[in-house]
Amino acid sequence: MFTDLVDLLHTDTVQGHFLAVTEQPPADASFVLCHLINRALRAGGAVRVLALDKPPAHYRHLCAKCGADVRQAEAAGALTFVDGAQLTARALRSDSGALTAGGPLPVRAVFDQLTGSADRSASLLVLDDLSALAALGCRPADLLLLVHNLQRWCRRRDAALATLTSRDADDRTLCQLAAAVAGSADLAVTVRGLSSGHCAEVTGELELRRPGEAALLRQFKAEDRNVRVFAAGTSRAVL
Amino acid sequence: MFEKILSVKPEGTSILIIDAGDGSYRHLLSSYVQHRQQQQVSVSWVPCGQSADELPGTSGSSAGPIEQSDSSDQDWETAEDIGRQLEAALPLPGPPARLLVVRDASRLLHWLGPTALCRLIRRSCDRGHQVVLGVLEEAVPEEHLSQLRHYSTHVLSVEGAGRELTVSGTYRFKAGKVETATERVSLSADLVVTRVEPARPVPAVPAAARAAPAAPLAPGLTTFSLQLSETEKQSRDRLVLPYLRPEQGGGDSGPGTGQIFYQPDAADDWDEEDPDDDLDI
């Protein structure tokens, strides 16, 4: 499952690394995070996912389609979802229980929920996604601080960190945030659609960039239970 | 020009390396630091998220309090903590001159603002040390970058991937001379500068290579005629265009002889006076 992605991302050696995934609408990069989650579960590690942009049911469904036993993993504590919507509601409620209008979501609360005070064995932290936190009023500086501290936390425990940022070309702040996060990552993955429009055989483009190296560009086709990755111009429609 | 900044005395100067988006500035920055280390210059790295052992060349550098931040028990670091670490990393005045390296100033700009970094540059240079900063152009607001450019002695903009880089630099030397140059810099596998040459400008297409006017099509290639017969050409030449006055001599006026004739109607408020006459310029 996702064997092409395994070869491309070298996900066998991501412990202690930081993968920054950027999606350019209308592309959807959920499959990259799903792949990382499945790989970590197969390796016997524990995964914590902050699902803010998409509900935990989305990831449960995707991971189950790719062969992971999500229920068993959750029952065993290997897979933990932090519901971002509930976290946001809790953080924005006043002491009386009413929702307060002002103030952004405190990123320290996100950090505490994701790292978890009692669980020190997590091998993968997934943060989906930073753009949603920005939409809730978090400044880019606070989000970069959150990523920085998550990196430090993961490095000490030899865990991997994966973040997702949705980069809207019309929002300069989001573009700067995505570039800053990708610039600090060990591997930056960008998922975008084709510039020429919709194609039945090619879903979009994958760009992989490691610091100081030339970008590797591939195209991919998202199927029901798999993602095929191939060099540009070598899709089944052409060959 | 890039070789010049490798050879001149670096004390009291700063270099800002701006990456155009390929992430290749790190090679150039590491190459420069390696060059200084070979000259027995002490290097202090300012980590910006990575651990101390991930920083290149740390074996030859002296460890300061900032490199020990990872070993603290504190799980959450605030921007103020990072600012204090930056202050602590500032070398003391006096010889020997040190090199302070800020590998990724993009995030520091967001956390601390450009004022703190500019202050760091100025204070380090006043104390006789050198500062090298790397920043991603896409990751910071342009107004922050312009402030850093203003405070930096040399500003290098790096493009390209791998070890073949195009460096566009603005170099300010102590005599007050400012020079700009665009060069191709080649680095070896161990980040040693192997070649620096001026970047070749894109050659202009010579006039002779421009496409010649299309030759007339050979007859019989199409079922319809694309060419004019002699009779049709004469008829076209004799045609008088309706918007040209008869005294202009038809449509064969040369360049610069066109005029605009405006006939105001009854509704127009035609004023012969110069509308800008009341301006006191």
XYZ file of C-alpha atoms in Angstrom:
520
model
C 0.000 0.000 0.000
C 1.410 3.379 -1.009
C 4.629 1.636 -2.005
C 5.482 4.473 -4.360
C 5.291 6.916 -1.484
C 7.485 4.708 0.672
C 10.230 4.807 -1.946
C 9.807 8.487 -2.491
C 9.653 9.720 1.086
C 12.052 7.171 2.585
C 9.604 6.918 5.434
C 11.550 4.123 7.036
C 14.057 6.642 8.287
C 11.928 9.510 9.534
C 12.423 9.065 13.253
C 13.422 12.344 14.757
C 12.663 14.117 11.500
C 10.242 16.850 10.659
C 8.120 16.556 7.519
C 6.325 19.685 6.428
C 3.486 18.979 4.032
C 2.022 21.876 2.079
C -1.075 21.597 -0.024
C -2.101 24.147 -2.590
C -5.873 24.185 -3.029
C -7.686 22.447 -4.587
C -5.222 19.598 -3.983
C -5.694 17.456 -0.876
C -2.598 16.161 0.898
C -4.430 13.947 3.408
C -3.034 10.862 1.729
C 0.510 11.832 2.742
C -0.449 12.124 6.406
C -2.473 8.920 6.173
C 0.553 7.149 4.746
C 2.756 8.373 7.589
C 0.190 7.253 10.175
C -0.103 3.801 8.666
C 3.652 3.366 8.463
C 4.086 4.377 12.091
C 1.333 1.981 13.223
C 2.858 -0.887 11.257
C 6.207 -0.142 12.849
C 4.577 -0.534 16.240
C 4.816 3.085 17.242
C 2.228 5.334 18.821
C 0.646 8.148 16.856
C -1.082 11.301 18.069
C -3.042 13.311 15.549
C -4.444 16.784 16.056
C -7.391 16.823 13.664
C -8.495 20.420 13.337
C -9.167 20.921 9.663
C -10.796 17.520 9.145
C -12.601 15.507 11.806
C -11.034 12.356 13.272
C -13.621 10.305 11.360
C -11.948 11.401 8.124
C -8.630 9.917 9.192
C -10.249 6.814 10.605
C -11.954 6.222 7.277
C -8.817 6.862 5.213
C -6.573 4.712 7.370
C -9.113 1.891 7.410
C -9.321 1.976 3.611
C -5.554 1.590 3.465
C -5.596 -1.529 5.574
C -4.931 -0.244 9.070
C -6.981 -1.638 11.940
C -7.932 1.732 13.319
C -10.280 0.457 16.028
C -7.725 -1.891 17.461
C -5.025 0.754 17.323
C -7.238 3.232 19.179
C -8.273 0.622 21.731
C -4.635 -0.248 22.384
C -3.730 3.411 22.703
C -1.416 3.314 19.707
C -3.527 5.840 17.821
C -4.914 8.890 19.576
C -6.949 11.615 17.965
C -7.132 15.051 19.499
C -10.357 16.603 18.288
C -9.346 20.089 17.297
C -12.895 21.410 17.269
C -13.482 20.376 20.893
C -10.087 21.708 21.872
C -10.933 25.041 20.300
C -14.321 25.195 21.995
C -12.784 24.378 25.403
C -10.065 26.956 24.993
C -12.450 29.673 23.901
C -15.001 29.109 26.651
C -14.975 31.414 29.597
C -15.309 30.165 33.164
C -19.054 30.537 32.964
C -19.165 28.199 29.997
C -20.089 30.771 27.353
C -18.027 31.074 24.227
C -15.834 34.159 24.278
C -15.488 36.242 21.167
C -12.016 37.611 21.473
C -8.513 36.183 21.625
C -6.824 33.601 19.443
C -6.465 29.968 20.373
C -3.514 29.603 22.750
C -0.905 27.508 20.996
C 0.394 26.233 24.331
C -2.886 24.384 24.748
C -2.389 22.776 21.360
C 1.135 21.757 22.334
C 0.025 20.253 25.634
C -2.812 18.313 24.029
C -0.638 16.989 21.236
C 2.317 15.963 23.354
C 0.219 14.683 26.234
C 1.550 14.756 29.734
C 1.258 11.038 30.378
C 2.197 9.573 27.038
C 5.904 9.717 26.358
C 6.103 6.929 23.858
C 4.556 8.650 20.810
C 6.638 8.015 17.708
C 4.703 10.303 15.394
C 2.912 13.589 15.963
C 0.635 14.863 13.219
C -0.647 18.430 13.184
C -3.494 19.082 10.739
C -3.447 21.848 9.979
C -1.596 25.087 10.664
C -3.788 27.132 8.314
C -6.831 26.325 10.412
C -5.007 27.577 13.506
C -4.138 30.746 11.612
C -7.797 31.152 10.697
C -8.619 30.925 14.410
C -6.505 33.986 15.019
C -3.076 32.537 15.794
C -0.252 34.699 14.562
C 2.415 33.201 12.288
C 4.992 33.837 15.013
C 2.963 31.773 17.508
C 2.479 28.954 15.013
C 6.186 28.894 14.236
C 6.833 28.767 17.968
C 4.451 25.831 18.242
C 6.272 23.993 15.459
C 9.643 24.852 17.004
C 8.648 23.430 20.376
C 7.102 20.337 18.799
C 10.380 19.810 16.942
C 12.320 20.039 20.201
C 9.906 17.659 21.895
C 10.150 15.117 19.063
C 13.902 15.378 18.814
C 14.354 14.532 22.487
C 12.142 11.462 22.154
C 13.309 10.428 18.690
C 9.793 10.891 17.382
C 8.734 12.192 13.990
C 6.680 15.305 13.391
C 4.438 15.974 10.415
C 2.546 19.190 9.843
C 0.119 20.189 7.136
C -0.306 23.731 5.869
C -2.795 24.787 3.284
C -1.176 27.476 1.183
C -3.553 29.908 -0.417
C -1.756 31.913 -3.081
C -3.958 34.934 -2.344
C -3.030 35.020 1.352
C 0.477 36.380 1.748
C 0.616 35.587 5.454
C -0.223 31.937 4.838
C 2.367 31.759 2.075
C 5.022 33.155 4.402
C 3.986 30.734 7.135
C 4.131 27.773 4.749
C 7.545 28.849 3.441
C 8.953 29.351 6.949
C 7.686 25.969 8.127
C 8.967 24.201 5.002
C 12.307 25.952 5.343
C 12.833 24.491 8.800
C 11.828 20.953 7.848
C 14.004 17.972 7.053
C 11.707 17.173 4.151
C 9.212 19.546 2.564
C 6.434 17.927 0.534
C 4.200 20.093 -1.628
C 1.018 18.698 -3.135
C -0.702 20.704 -5.824
C -3.009 20.185 -8.737
C -1.996 20.323 -12.356
C -1.558 23.796 -13.746
C -3.297 22.688 -16.923
C -6.483 21.729 -15.093
C -8.280 18.481 -14.395
C -6.983 15.229 -15.808
C -8.537 11.796 -15.371
C -5.190 9.997 -15.212
C -3.146 12.485 -13.193
C -4.461 13.932 -9.943
C -1.676 16.348 -9.245
C 1.984 17.002 -8.629
C 4.251 16.130 -5.742
C 7.319 18.207 -5.047
C 9.874 16.988 -2.545
C 12.609 19.209 -1.296
C 15.360 18.489 1.178
C 17.497 21.370 2.483
C 20.127 22.335 -0.021
C 19.076 19.784 -2.627
C 17.284 20.255 -5.889
C 13.541 19.724 -5.765
C 12.239 16.354 -6.937
C 9.067 16.661 -8.961
C 6.669 13.789 -9.520
C 3.061 13.386 -10.540
C 0.542 11.193 -8.750
C -2.774 9.544 -9.307
C -5.016 9.078 -6.251
C -7.052 5.896 -6.440
C -9.507 4.419 -4.020
C -6.975 2.533 -1.905
C -3.650 3.545 -3.341
C -1.659 6.453 -4.665
C 0.532 5.869 -7.685
C 3.515 8.150 -8.070
C 5.342 8.461 -11.354
C 7.605 10.781 -13.264
C 5.919 13.516 -15.254
C 4.830 12.277 -18.634
C 4.781 8.583 -17.697
C 1.185 8.151 -16.623
C -0.890 5.292 -17.964
C -2.644 7.713 -20.261
C 0.609 8.322 -22.096
C 2.435 4.995 -21.961
C 33.476 39.879 -6.193
C 32.433 36.965 -4.011
C 36.073 35.951 -3.755
C 36.848 39.449 -2.540
C 34.725 39.067 0.580
C 36.466 35.766 1.228
C 39.812 37.497 1.201
C 39.216 40.836 2.937
C 39.253 41.198 6.705
C 35.772 40.361 7.940
C 35.851 42.015 11.359
C 33.042 44.429 11.959
C 31.065 43.308 8.909
C 27.895 41.368 8.337
C 26.679 39.238 5.471
C 23.016 38.666 4.709
C 22.344 35.675 2.471
C 18.863 35.699 0.991
C 17.526 32.532 -0.521
C 15.255 32.950 -3.516
C 13.287 29.826 -2.651
C 15.440 26.815 -3.462
C 16.966 26.407 -0.028
C 20.437 26.441 -1.533
C 21.675 29.322 0.599
C 22.703 26.861 3.320
C 25.470 25.459 1.141
C 26.864 28.909 0.534
C 26.575 29.834 4.186
C 28.237 26.619 5.328
C 30.976 27.104 2.740
C 31.701 30.587 4.040
C 31.758 29.415 7.649
C 34.050 26.559 6.745
C 36.362 29.027 5.010
C 36.509 31.186 8.155
C 37.118 28.167 10.366
C 40.105 27.291 8.212
C 41.395 30.761 9.039
C 41.211 29.825 12.738
C 38.205 32.048 13.402
C 35.980 30.976 16.290
C 32.408 30.359 15.220
C 29.253 30.604 17.300
C 26.097 29.132 15.838
C 22.661 30.412 16.720
C 20.373 27.384 16.486
C 16.886 28.128 15.275
C 15.063 24.902 15.909
C 17.696 22.314 15.110
C 19.834 20.638 17.698
C 23.426 21.626 18.243
C 24.772 18.402 16.740
C 22.914 19.086 13.506
C 24.835 22.295 12.934
C 27.781 21.855 10.586
C 31.235 22.620 11.804
C 30.316 22.558 15.462
C 33.411 20.543 16.225
C 35.528 23.614 15.609
C 33.277 26.084 17.322
C 32.938 27.004 20.920
C 29.706 26.049 22.622
C 27.796 28.853 24.284
C 24.673 28.909 26.384
C 22.465 28.902 23.321
C 23.673 25.490 22.186
C 22.618 24.031 25.500
C 18.951 24.991 25.166
C 18.004 21.505 24.085
C 19.283 20.020 27.280
C 17.032 22.060 29.523
C 14.012 20.428 31.074
C 11.779 23.141 29.813
C 9.424 21.691 27.211
C 8.009 24.994 26.044
C 10.256 27.781 24.884
C 8.804 31.240 24.495
C 9.924 33.965 22.147
C 11.368 35.779 25.153
C 13.498 32.740 25.982
C 14.813 32.714 22.431
C 15.513 36.439 22.616
C 17.498 35.947 25.817
C 19.471 33.176 24.148
C 20.231 35.488 21.270
C 21.512 38.146 23.664
C 23.635 35.580 25.437
C 25.131 34.465 22.136
C 26.437 37.954 21.455
C 30.250 37.751 21.712
C 31.980 40.035 24.173
C 33.902 42.966 22.763
C 37.578 42.585 22.063
C 39.839 40.214 20.163
C 39.858 37.585 18.928
C 37.182 38.399 16.394
C 34.430 35.825 16.255
C 31.925 34.812 13.634
C 28.296 34.670 14.746
C 26.166 32.566 12.416
C 22.378 32.810 12.274
C 21.541 29.966 9.964
C 17.809 30.567 9.701
C 16.869 34.140 10.506
C 13.395 33.736 8.985
C 11.802 32.416 12.145
C 13.769 34.796 14.364
C 12.325 37.665 12.349
C 8.807 36.464 13.117
C 9.529 35.887 16.815
C 11.699 38.844 17.687
C 11.082 41.306 14.886
C 13.647 42.932 12.627
C 14.696 45.443 15.284
C 16.227 42.763 17.510
C 18.180 41.228 14.657
C 19.359 44.593 13.379
C 20.462 45.428 16.905
C 22.374 42.139 17.041
C 24.114 42.940 13.772
C 25.053 46.445 14.838
C 26.299 45.466 18.286
C 28.323 42.546 16.966
C 29.928 44.699 14.304
C 30.631 47.499 16.796
C 32.443 44.953 18.946
C 34.636 43.968 16.014
C 32.977 40.630 15.231
C 31.263 39.365 12.128
C 27.681 38.172 11.648
C 26.376 35.958 8.871
C 22.619 35.492 8.512
C 20.599 33.289 6.207
C 16.971 34.061 5.428
C 14.316 32.678 3.120
C 12.891 35.459 1.005
C 9.440 33.883 0.753
C 9.145 33.317 4.500
C 9.365 36.889 5.755
C 7.584 40.146 5.004
C 9.396 42.378 2.569
C 9.562 45.286 5.030
C 11.480 43.119 7.518
C 13.868 42.029 4.810
C 14.508 45.568 3.675
C 15.518 46.545 7.223
C 17.983 43.674 7.345
C 19.352 44.656 3.956
C 19.905 48.175 5.213
C 21.888 47.017 8.256
C 23.983 44.404 6.488
C 27.390 45.134 5.005
C 27.076 42.649 2.148
C 23.805 41.312 0.787
C 23.869 38.155 -1.315
C 20.838 36.804 -3.117
C 21.236 33.143 -3.960
C 19.456 31.158 -6.627
C 19.945 27.674 -7.922
C 19.908 24.212 -6.486
C 22.651 21.917 -5.336
C 26.162 23.289 -5.658
C 25.887 25.447 -8.752
C 24.604 28.770 -7.494
C 23.914 32.167 -8.960
C 24.857 34.834 -6.458
C 23.716 38.408 -6.959
C 25.551 40.543 -4.462
C 25.689 44.085 -3.230
C 29.064 44.603 -1.578
C 29.904 47.575 0.628
C 33.567 48.047 1.359
C 35.202 50.104 4.070
C 36.251 52.867 1.719
C 32.564 53.530 1.088
C 32.592 51.896 -2.302
C 29.505 49.880 -3.197
C 29.690 47.285 -5.910
C 27.157 44.902 -7.341
C 27.864 41.745 -9.235
C 26.082 38.621 -10.398
C 28.277 35.545 -10.426
C 28.100 31.807 -10.834
C 29.619 30.093 -7.809
C 30.490 26.417 -7.901
C 30.997 24.431 -4.715
C 32.681 21.080 -4.362
C 31.184 18.147 -2.482
C 32.862 19.350 0.711
C 31.560 22.893 0.197
C 34.783 24.472 -0.990
C 34.420 27.249 -3.554
C 35.938 25.857 -6.731
C 34.941 28.435 -9.317
C 33.560 31.939 -9.375
C 32.789 33.505 -12.703
C 30.602 36.352 -13.849
C 27.148 35.169 -14.774
C 26.727 35.351 -18.503
C 23.884 37.639 -19.571
C 21.245 36.117 -21.791
C 22.377 36.914 -25.343
C 20.046 39.084 -27.410
C 18.646 37.470 -30.502
C 20.592 38.947 -33.466
C 18.628 40.792 -36.100
C 19.582 38.288 -38.751
C 18.141 35.423 -36.712
C 14.759 37.021 -36.387
C 12.088 35.373 -38.449
C 12.079 36.700 -41.961
C 8.775 37.850 -43.405
C 6.741 34.883 -44.488
C 7.491 33.924 -48.033
C 4.488 33.750 -50.318
C 2.863 30.357 -50.338
C 3.309 28.237 -53.385
C 0.085 28.174 -55.391
C -2.000 25.021 -55.268
C -1.329 24.228 -51.608
C -4.735 25.426 -50.484
C -8.210 25.453 -52.000
C -8.564 29.181 -51.281
C -6.318 32.015 -52.206
C -4.164 33.638 -49.520
C -2.335 35.946 -51.882
C -3.481 39.063 -53.714
C -3.422 39.247 -57.459
C -1.913 42.301 -59.159
C -5.339 43.719 -59.873
C -6.340 43.344 -56.245
C -3.122 45.003 -55.075
C -3.737 47.991 -57.333
C -7.298 48.287 -56.126
C -6.091 48.226 -52.539
C -3.526 50.943 -53.211
C -6.113 53.157 -54.856
C -8.519 52.875 -51.930
C -9.062 56.121 -50.002
C -9.866 55.515 -46.361
C -13.020 57.379 -45.262
C -11.544 58.754 -41.980
C -8.694 60.503 -43.753
C -9.222 64.006 -45.159
C -8.693 64.438 -48.935
C -5.961 67.045 -48.379
C -3.855 64.436 -46.579
C -3.429 62.502 -49.817
C -5.085 59.206 -48.886
C -3.577 56.365 -46.934
C 0.064 56.767 -47.904
C 1.057 59.230 -45.192
C 4.488 58.609 -43.733
C 5.414 58.359 -40.071
C 4.810 61.463 -37.962
C 2.311 63.075 -40.288
C -0.828 61.903 -38.528
C -3.011 64.515 -36.933
C -6.112 64.426 -34.852
C -8.885 66.758 -35.985
C -11.565 67.351 -33.401
C -14.768 69.160 -34.330
C -16.580 70.128 -31.108
C -20.343 69.997 -31.279
C -22.859 72.280 -29.595
C -22.803 70.355 -26.300
C -19.043 70.638 -25.818
C -17.604 73.245 -23.486
C -14.625 74.099 -25.630
C -12.045 76.145 -23.770
C -8.966 77.411 -25.577
C -7.133 78.236 -22.327
C -4.432 75.967 -20.956
C -5.975 73.970 -18.064
C -2.625 73.862 -16.237
C -2.056 77.569 -16.511
C -2.889 78.232 -12.848
C -0.301 75.761 -11.562
C 2.699 77.382 -9.964
C 5.383 74.841 -10.790
